[in-house]
Amino acid sequence: ELKVEQNPLFLSMQEGKNYTIYCNYSTTSDRLYWYRQDPGKSLESLFVLLSNGAVKQEGRLMASLDTKARLSTLHITAAVHDLSATYFCAVENSGYSTLTFGKGTMLLVSP
Amino acid sequence: DADVTQTPRNRITKTGKRIMLECSQTKGHDRMYWYRQDPGLGLRLIYYSFDVKDINKGEISDGYSVSRQAQAKFSLSLESAIPNQTALYFCATSDYGEQYFGPGTRLTVT
């Protein structure tokens, strides 16, 4: 059974600081997704990581995937208030084409 | 117009009532999913369907049923609602891999 663990579950940051969110998973998978959710809203796709070593960047966010370590990271550079949201990683269950989600990381960026 | 729509957006119902949540999509995807979200638990898969004739149970299917009326429509039913089914419910669609989510239905069972 695939298990997905995110760390930390809550992150309070100051604007301008850097930080990394970690996503570990328990069984082999080559596909991992990052989503963003604003309070009371739906999930918005941020990154699709489809192979070992994949790195994607959008603005102040950069995501990477190491399938051998079963680890993905979401790095935040020079955080701004608009990045405040909950971030989920989701890992594809090999052979089933379904996703298992982490519990989410609630990010709060304050001045 | 939104690619994935859900109705109703909010619903309050009483214990023991039957309720149906509906999902429609215009993305032309074959695959559709129902999730529930509870605070601190992330999203958990209830049912999924890879085409009209293919329905599969997810992690937490007990107490729920689904119907895939057409490629574009996937409904979730609670046959006899109970308070611990109070949650935010999301429908999603996909082609292969990346899933696209509807706006969600907030369901409260009293």
mmCIF file of N, CA and C in Angstrom, chain A:
data_model
loop_
_atom_site.group_PDB
_atom_site.id
_atom_site.type_symbol
_atom_site.label_atom_id
_atom_site.label_comp_id
_atom_site.label_asym_id
_atom_site.label_seq_id
_atom_site.Cartn_x
_atom_site.Cartn_y
_atom_site.Cartn_z
ATOM 1 N N GLU A 1 0.848 -1.195 0.000
ATOM 2 C CA GLU A 1 0.000 0.000 0.000
ATOM 3 C C GLU A 1 0.887 1.249 0.000
ATOM 4 N N LEU A 2 0.587 2.133 -0.929
ATOM 5 C CA LEU A 2 1.368 3.363 -1.045
ATOM 6 C C LEU A 2 1.010 4.326 0.076
ATOM 7 N N LYS A 3 2.014 4.813 0.761
ATOM 8 C CA LYS A 3 1.817 5.847 1.781
ATOM 9 C C LYS A 3 2.638 7.070 1.396
ATOM 10 N N VAL A 4 2.065 8.248 1.614
ATOM 11 C CA VAL A 4 2.713 9.502 1.255
ATOM 12 C C VAL A 4 2.772 10.381 2.493
ATOM 13 N N GLU A 5 3.964 10.833 2.801
ATOM 14 C CA GLU A 5 4.154 11.639 4.001
ATOM 15 C C GLU A 5 4.765 12.984 3.634
ATOM 16 N N GLN A 6 4.131 14.049 4.077
ATOM 17 C CA GLN A 6 4.642 15.390 3.854
ATOM 18 C C GLN A 6 5.174 15.966 5.151
ATOM 19 N N ASN A 7 6.243 16.723 5.014
ATOM 20 C CA ASN A 7 6.801 17.427 6.163
ATOM 21 C C ASN A 7 7.294 18.813 5.730
ATOM 22 N N PRO A 8 7.035 19.839 6.534
ATOM 23 C CA PRO A 8 6.184 19.810 7.722
ATOM 24 C C PRO A 8 4.709 19.899 7.349
ATOM 25 N N LEU A 9 3.821 19.734 8.300
ATOM 26 C CA LEU A 9 2.394 19.877 8.042
ATOM 27 C C LEU A 9 1.951 21.324 8.179
ATOM 28 N N PHE A 10 2.710 22.093 8.916
ATOM 29 C CA PHE A 10 2.420 23.513 9.059
ATOM 30 C C PHE A 10 3.740 24.263 9.029
ATOM 31 N N LEU A 11 3.749 25.360 8.277
ATOM 32 C CA LEU A 11 4.970 26.130 8.114
ATOM 33 C C LEU A 11 4.635 27.615 8.151
ATOM 34 N N SER A 12 5.194 28.291 9.128
ATOM 35 C CA SER A 12 5.022 29.731 9.225
ATOM 36 C C SER A 12 6.347 30.387 8.859
ATOM 37 N N MET A 13 6.315 31.236 7.847
ATOM 38 C CA MET A 13 7.535 31.839 7.321
ATOM 39 C C MET A 13 7.414 33.342 7.303
ATOM 40 N N GLN A 14 8.567 33.964 7.304
ATOM 41 C CA GLN A 14 8.592 35.402 7.071
ATOM 42 C C GLN A 14 8.814 35.662 5.587
ATOM 43 N N GLU A 15 8.282 36.739 5.112
ATOM 44 C CA GLU A 15 8.535 37.124 3.731
ATOM 45 C C GLU A 15 10.039 37.253 3.504
ATOM 46 N N GLY A 16 10.453 36.830 2.322
ATOM 47 C CA GLY A 16 11.859 36.928 1.961
ATOM 48 C C GLY A 16 12.697 35.719 2.310
ATOM 49 N N LYS A 17 12.160 34.821 3.122
ATOM 50 C CA LYS A 17 12.931 33.641 3.532
ATOM 51 C C LYS A 17 12.751 32.499 2.541
ATOM 52 N N ASN A 18 13.661 31.535 2.637
ATOM 53 C CA ASN A 18 13.607 30.326 1.817
ATOM 54 C C ASN A 18 13.234 29.141 2.691
ATOM 55 N N TYR A 19 12.539 28.173 2.087
ATOM 56 C CA TYR A 19 12.240 26.954 2.833
ATOM 57 C C TYR A 19 11.891 25.838 1.863
ATOM 58 N N THR A 20 11.933 24.598 2.386
ATOM 59 C CA THR A 20 11.644 23.420 1.566
ATOM 60 C C THR A 20 10.595 22.555 2.238
ATOM 61 N N ILE A 21 9.646 22.106 1.439
ATOM 62 C CA ILE A 21 8.651 21.125 1.871
ATOM 63 C C ILE A 21 9.046 19.774 1.292
ATOM 64 N N TYR A 22 8.947 18.738 2.106
ATOM 65 C CA TYR A 22 9.371 17.406 1.693
ATOM 66 C C TYR A 22 8.178 16.468 1.528
ATOM 67 N N CYS A 23 8.292 15.607 0.534
ATOM 68 C CA CYS A 23 7.256 14.608 0.274
ATOM 69 C C CYS A 23 7.943 13.258 0.090
ATOM 70 N N ASN A 24 7.745 12.369 1.037
ATOM 71 C CA ASN A 24 8.296 11.015 0.962
ATOM 72 C C ASN A 24 7.188 10.031 0.656
ATOM 73 N N TYR A 25 7.511 8.983 -0.101
ATOM 74 C CA TYR A 25 6.503 7.973 -0.386
ATOM 75 C C TYR A 25 7.110 6.588 -0.272
ATOM 76 N N SER A 26 6.229 5.600 -0.078
ATOM 77 C CA SER A 26 6.703 4.300 0.418
ATOM 78 C C SER A 26 6.965 3.236 -0.644
ATOM 79 N N THR A 27 6.363 3.357 -1.837
ATOM 80 C CA THR A 27 6.573 2.326 -2.866
ATOM 81 C C THR A 27 6.946 2.986 -4.187
ATOM 82 N N THR A 28 7.434 2.186 -5.075
ATOM 83 C CA THR A 28 7.949 2.703 -6.346
ATOM 84 C C THR A 28 6.885 3.448 -7.136
ATOM 85 N N SER A 29 7.253 4.621 -7.610
ATOM 86 C CA SER A 29 6.383 5.385 -8.505
ATOM 87 C C SER A 29 7.244 6.360 -9.283
ATOM 88 N N ASP A 30 6.882 6.582 -10.530
ATOM 89 C CA ASP A 30 7.644 7.506 -11.373
ATOM 90 C C ASP A 30 6.932 8.822 -11.613
ATOM 91 N N ARG A 31 5.741 8.978 -11.008
ATOM 92 C CA ARG A 31 4.959 10.171 -11.300
ATOM 93 C C ARG A 31 4.502 10.817 -10.004
ATOM 94 N N LEU A 32 4.744 12.125 -9.935
ATOM 95 C CA LEU A 32 4.371 12.852 -8.712
ATOM 96 C C LEU A 32 3.863 14.227 -9.109
ATOM 97 N N TYR A 33 2.868 14.693 -8.360
ATOM 98 C CA TYR A 33 2.207 15.943 -8.677
ATOM 99 C C TYR A 33 2.181 16.830 -7.434
ATOM 100 N N TRP A 34 2.308 18.121 -7.659
ATOM 101 C CA TRP A 34 2.125 19.098 -6.582
ATOM 102 C C TRP A 34 0.898 19.955 -6.915
ATOM 103 N N TYR A 35 0.070 20.161 -5.872
ATOM 104 C CA TYR A 35 -1.123 20.977 -6.005
ATOM 105 C C TYR A 35 -1.106 22.057 -4.931
ATOM 106 N N ARG A 36 -1.807 23.129 -5.254
ATOM 107 C CA ARG A 36 -2.005 24.213 -4.295
ATOM 108 C C ARG A 36 -3.496 24.352 -4.015
ATOM 109 N N GLN A 37 -3.844 24.603 -2.746
ATOM 110 C CA GLN A 37 -5.237 24.838 -2.388
ATOM 111 C C GLN A 37 -5.330 26.082 -1.512
ATOM 112 N N ASP A 38 -6.088 27.072 -1.962
ATOM 113 C CA ASP A 38 -6.401 28.231 -1.151
ATOM 114 C C ASP A 38 -7.605 27.902 -0.276
ATOM 115 N N PRO A 39 -7.731 28.572 0.869
ATOM 116 C CA PRO A 39 -8.817 28.245 1.809
ATOM 117 C C PRO A 39 -10.191 28.258 1.148
ATOM 118 N N GLY A 40 -10.928 27.181 1.308
ATOM 119 C CA GLY A 40 -12.276 27.096 0.758
ATOM 120 C C GLY A 40 -12.336 26.902 -0.746
ATOM 121 N N LYS A 41 -11.203 26.699 -1.364
ATOM 122 C CA LYS A 41 -11.154 26.580 -2.830
ATOM 123 C C LYS A 41 -10.781 25.169 -3.259
ATOM 124 N N SER A 42 -10.741 24.994 -4.569
ATOM 125 C CA SER A 42 -10.372 23.700 -5.133
ATOM 126 C C SER A 42 -8.850 23.564 -5.223
ATOM 127 N N LEU A 43 -8.403 22.449 -5.764
ATOM 128 C CA LEU A 43 -6.975 22.207 -5.932
ATOM 129 C C LEU A 43 -6.536 22.663 -7.318
ATOM 130 N N GLU A 44 -5.415 23.343 -7.333
ATOM 131 C CA GLU A 44 -4.839 23.847 -8.580
ATOM 132 C C GLU A 44 -3.511 23.137 -8.823
ATOM 133 N N SER A 45 -3.342 22.608 -10.002
ATOM 134 C CA SER A 45 -2.106 21.900 -10.328
ATOM 135 C C SER A 45 -0.941 22.872 -10.429
ATOM 136 N N LEU A 46 0.169 22.529 -9.771
ATOM 137 C CA LEU A 46 1.379 23.346 -9.834
ATOM 138 C C LEU A 46 2.439 22.696 -10.721
ATOM 139 N N PHE A 47 2.782 21.463 -10.394
ATOM 140 C CA PHE A 47 3.871 20.787 -11.094
ATOM 141 C C PHE A 47 3.517 19.329 -11.363
ATOM 142 N N VAL A 48 3.995 18.854 -12.511
ATOM 143 C CA VAL A 48 3.896 17.450 -12.875
ATOM 144 C C VAL A 48 5.312 16.938 -13.056
ATOM 145 N N LEU A 49 5.710 15.966 -12.263
ATOM 146 C CA LEU A 49 7.068 15.419 -12.299
ATOM 147 C C LEU A 49 6.966 13.969 -12.757
ATOM 148 N N LEU A 50 7.531 13.673 -13.921
ATOM 149 C CA LEU A 50 7.269 12.376 -14.556
ATOM 150 C C LEU A 50 8.467 11.448 -14.632
ATOM 151 N N SER A 51 9.615 11.860 -14.128
ATOM 152 C CA SER A 51 10.763 10.965 -14.210
ATOM 153 C C SER A 51 11.778 11.322 -13.144
ATOM 154 N N ASN A 52 12.680 10.381 -12.909
ATOM 155 C CA ASN A 52 13.728 10.613 -11.917
ATOM 156 C C ASN A 52 14.585 11.803 -12.338
ATOM 157 N N GLY A 53 14.840 12.697 -11.379
ATOM 158 C CA GLY A 53 15.666 13.853 -11.691
ATOM 159 C C GLY A 53 14.900 15.028 -12.255
ATOM 160 N N ALA A 54 13.582 14.876 -12.428
ATOM 161 C CA ALA A 54 12.788 15.971 -12.992
ATOM 162 C C ALA A 54 12.833 17.174 -12.064
ATOM 163 N N VAL A 55 12.965 18.337 -12.657
ATOM 164 C CA VAL A 55 12.949 19.599 -11.917
ATOM 165 C C VAL A 55 12.068 20.572 -12.692
ATOM 166 N N LYS A 56 11.135 21.194 -11.987
ATOM 167 C CA LYS A 56 10.265 22.181 -12.612
ATOM 168 C C LYS A 56 10.274 23.445 -11.745
ATOM 169 N N GLN A 57 10.205 24.590 -12.411
ATOM 170 C CA GLN A 57 10.210 25.854 -11.674
ATOM 171 C C GLN A 57 9.139 26.769 -12.220
ATOM 172 N N GLU A 58 8.476 27.460 -11.295
ATOM 173 C CA GLU A 58 7.491 28.448 -11.660
ATOM 174 C C GLU A 58 7.564 29.554 -10.620
ATOM 175 N N GLY A 59 8.083 30.701 -11.047
ATOM 176 C CA GLY A 59 8.190 31.820 -10.123
ATOM 177 C C GLY A 59 9.096 31.480 -8.947
ATOM 178 N N ARG A 60 8.594 31.619 -7.753
ATOM 179 C CA ARG A 60 9.385 31.389 -6.542
ATOM 180 C C ARG A 60 9.333 29.932 -6.078
ATOM 181 N N LEU A 61 8.691 29.068 -6.819
ATOM 182 C CA LEU A 61 8.564 27.659 -6.454
ATOM 183 C C LEU A 61 9.352 26.793 -7.412
ATOM 184 N N MET A 62 10.045 25.796 -6.830
ATOM 185 C CA MET A 62 10.768 24.824 -7.633
ATOM 186 C C MET A 62 10.531 23.446 -7.038
ATOM 187 N N ALA A 63 10.148 22.493 -7.884
ATOM 188 C CA ALA A 63 9.884 21.134 -7.438
ATOM 189 C C ALA A 63 10.857 20.181 -8.102
ATOM 190 N N SER A 64 11.242 19.139 -7.365
ATOM 191 C CA SER A 64 12.151 18.127 -7.896
ATOM 192 C C SER A 64 11.696 16.750 -7.455
ATOM 193 N N LEU A 65 12.184 15.734 -8.186
ATOM 194 C CA LEU A 65 11.787 14.356 -7.900
ATOM 195 C C LEU A 65 13.013 13.455 -7.945
ATOM 196 N N ASP A 66 13.184 12.683 -6.898
ATOM 197 C CA ASP A 66 14.221 11.643 -6.839
ATOM 198 C C ASP A 66 13.492 10.323 -6.607
ATOM 199 N N THR A 67 13.274 9.557 -7.676
ATOM 200 C CA THR A 67 12.491 8.320 -7.549
ATOM 201 C C THR A 67 13.251 7.236 -6.800
ATOM 202 N N LYS A 68 14.581 7.293 -6.835
ATOM 203 C CA LYS A 68 15.350 6.285 -6.109
ATOM 204 C C LYS A 68 15.234 6.470 -4.606
ATOM 205 N N ALA A 69 15.223 7.712 -4.173
ATOM 206 C CA ALA A 69 15.050 8.025 -2.756
ATOM 207 C C ALA A 69 13.576 8.099 -2.377
ATOM 208 N N ARG A 70 12.687 8.046 -3.364
ATOM 209 C CA ARG A 70 11.244 8.186 -3.149
ATOM 210 C C ARG A 70 10.964 9.498 -2.417
ATOM 211 N N LEU A 71 11.488 10.557 -2.991
ATOM 212 C CA LEU A 71 11.425 11.863 -2.343
ATOM 213 C C LEU A 71 11.211 12.958 -3.374
ATOM 214 N N SER A 72 10.298 13.854 -3.059
ATOM 215 C CA SER A 72 10.146 15.069 -3.838
ATOM 216 C C SER A 72 10.255 16.260 -2.900
ATOM 217 N N THR A 73 10.778 17.348 -3.420
ATOM 218 C CA THR A 73 10.864 18.563 -2.624
ATOM 219 C C THR A 73 10.198 19.712 -3.364
ATOM 220 N N LEU A 74 9.614 20.618 -2.600
ATOM 221 C CA LEU A 74 9.048 21.851 -3.126
ATOM 222 C C LEU A 74 9.779 22.982 -2.408
ATOM 223 N N HIS A 75 10.626 23.678 -3.162
ATOM 224 C CA HIS A 75 11.458 24.718 -2.567
ATOM 225 C C HIS A 75 10.844 26.085 -2.823
ATOM 226 N N ILE A 76 10.798 26.862 -1.775
ATOM 227 C CA ILE A 76 10.226 28.210 -1.848
ATOM 228 C C ILE A 76 11.374 29.203 -1.689
ATOM 229 N N THR A 77 11.486 30.085 -2.650
ATOM 230 C CA THR A 77 12.556 31.086 -2.629
ATOM 231 C C THR A 77 11.964 32.471 -2.391
ATOM 232 N N ALA A 78 12.522 33.167 -1.385
ATOM 233 C CA ALA A 78 12.100 34.543 -1.089
ATOM 234 C C ALA A 78 10.580 34.639 -1.014
ATOM 235 N N ALA A 79 10.025 33.978 -0.032
ATOM 236 C CA ALA A 79 8.572 33.850 0.090
ATOM 237 C C ALA A 79 7.872 35.213 0.135
ATOM 238 N N VAL A 80 6.684 35.238 -0.457
ATOM 239 C CA VAL A 80 5.811 36.408 -0.400
ATOM 240 C C VAL A 80 4.442 35.957 0.124
ATOM 241 N N HIS A 81 3.666 36.928 0.601
ATOM 242 C CA HIS A 81 2.391 36.613 1.238
ATOM 243 C C HIS A 81 1.467 35.814 0.311
ATOM 244 N N ASP A 82 1.509 36.103 -0.986
ATOM 245 C CA ASP A 82 0.612 35.431 -1.941
ATOM 246 C C ASP A 82 0.846 33.926 -2.030
ATOM 247 N N LEU A 83 1.964 33.454 -1.510
ATOM 248 C CA LEU A 83 2.212 32.015 -1.514
ATOM 249 C C LEU A 83 1.508 31.293 -0.362
ATOM 250 N N SER A 84 0.916 32.025 0.526
ATOM 251 C CA SER A 84 0.178 31.411 1.644
ATOM 252 C C SER A 84 -0.955 30.551 1.092
ATOM 253 N N ALA A 85 -0.923 29.257 1.433
ATOM 254 C CA ALA A 85 -1.896 28.281 0.922
ATOM 255 C C ALA A 85 -1.528 26.934 1.530
ATOM 256 N N THR A 86 -2.303 25.914 1.170
ATOM 257 C CA THR A 86 -1.931 24.549 1.529
ATOM 258 C C THR A 86 -1.413 23.846 0.289
ATOM 259 N N TYR A 87 -0.307 23.169 0.417
ATOM 260 C CA TYR A 87 0.342 22.492 -0.701
ATOM 261 C C TYR A 87 0.285 20.983 -0.478
ATOM 262 N N PHE A 88 -0.163 20.286 -1.505
ATOM 263 C CA PHE A 88 -0.275 18.830 -1.454
ATOM 264 C C PHE A 88 0.641 18.204 -2.485
ATOM 265 N N CYS A 89 1.297 17.129 -2.088
ATOM 266 C CA CYS A 89 1.915 16.268 -3.090
ATOM 267 C C CYS A 89 1.007 15.055 -3.276
ATOM 268 N N ALA A 90 1.019 14.508 -4.464
ATOM 269 C CA ALA A 90 0.210 13.334 -4.785
ATOM 270 C C ALA A 90 1.058 12.402 -5.637
ATOM 271 N N VAL A 91 1.078 11.151 -5.286
ATOM 272 C CA VAL A 91 1.919 10.153 -5.949
ATOM 273 C C VAL A 91 1.043 9.161 -6.688
ATOM 274 N N GLU A 92 1.421 8.852 -7.907
ATOM 275 C CA GLU A 92 0.635 7.903 -8.694
ATOM 276 C C GLU A 92 0.910 6.475 -8.238
ATOM 277 N N ASN A 93 -0.174 5.728 -8.040
ATOM 278 C CA ASN A 93 -0.076 4.317 -7.691
ATOM 279 C C ASN A 93 0.248 3.529 -8.960
ATOM 280 N N SER A 94 1.452 2.996 -9.036
ATOM 281 C CA SER A 94 1.888 2.294 -10.249
ATOM 282 C C SER A 94 0.942 1.149 -10.574
ATOM 283 N N GLY A 95 0.474 1.131 -11.797
ATOM 284 C CA GLY A 95 -0.407 0.060 -12.246
ATOM 285 C C GLY A 95 -1.879 0.342 -12.027
ATOM 286 N N TYR A 96 -2.193 1.400 -11.282
ATOM 287 C CA TYR A 96 -3.594 1.688 -10.996
ATOM 288 C C TYR A 96 -4.044 3.039 -11.549
ATOM 289 N N SER A 97 -3.086 3.907 -11.839
ATOM 290 C CA SER A 97 -3.406 5.245 -12.347
ATOM 291 C C SER A 97 -4.291 6.038 -11.407
ATOM 292 N N THR A 98 -4.180 5.774 -10.122
ATOM 293 C CA THR A 98 -4.843 6.617 -9.130
ATOM 294 C C THR A 98 -3.766 7.358 -8.347
ATOM 295 N N LEU A 99 -4.174 8.372 -7.610
ATOM 296 C CA LEU A 99 -3.245 9.165 -6.832
ATOM 297 C C LEU A 99 -3.475 8.970 -5.341
ATOM 298 N N THR A 100 -2.374 8.913 -4.593
ATOM 299 C CA THR A 100 -2.452 8.963 -3.134
ATOM 300 C C THR A 100 -1.864 10.304 -2.706
ATOM 301 N N PHE A 101 -2.632 11.035 -1.915
ATOM 302 C CA PHE A 101 -2.235 12.376 -1.497
ATOM 303 C C PHE A 101 -1.567 12.362 -0.128
ATOM 304 N N GLY A 102 -0.617 13.276 0.044
ATOM 305 C CA GLY A 102 -0.132 13.576 1.380
ATOM 306 C C GLY A 102 -1.174 14.383 2.132
ATOM 307 N N LYS A 103 -0.941 14.618 3.405
ATOM 308 C CA LYS A 103 -1.910 15.340 4.227
ATOM 309 C C LYS A 103 -1.884 16.840 3.998
ATOM 310 N N GLY A 104 -0.888 17.307 3.266
ATOM 311 C CA GLY A 104 -0.825 18.725 2.965
ATOM 312 C C GLY A 104 0.063 19.495 3.923
ATOM 313 N N THR A 105 0.648 20.556 3.403
ATOM 314 C CA THR A 105 1.456 21.474 4.206
ATOM 315 C C THR A 105 0.794 22.842 4.152
ATOM 316 N N MET A 106 0.354 23.327 5.295
ATOM 317 C CA MET A 106 -0.253 24.647 5.359
ATOM 318 C C MET A 106 0.848 25.677 5.531
ATOM 319 N N LEU A 107 0.991 26.541 4.530
ATOM 320 C CA LEU A 107 2.043 27.550 4.521
ATOM 321 C C LEU A 107 1.449 28.920 4.824
ATOM 322 N N LEU A 108 2.018 29.585 5.799
ATOM 323 C CA LEU A 108 1.597 30.938 6.143
ATOM 324 C C LEU A 108 2.813 31.847 6.044
ATOM 325 N N VAL A 109 2.740 32.815 5.154
ATOM 326 C CA VAL A 109 3.834 33.763 4.968
ATOM 327 C C VAL A 109 3.400 35.115 5.510
ATOM 328 N N SER A 110 4.171 35.613 6.456
ATOM 329 C CA SER A 110 3.810 36.885 7.093
ATOM 330 C C SER A 110 4.945 37.896 6.912
ATOM 331 N N PRO A 111 4.572 39.189 6.974
ATOM 332 C CA PRO A 111 5.595 40.248 6.775
ATOM 333 C C PRO A 111 6.690 40.193 7.843
#
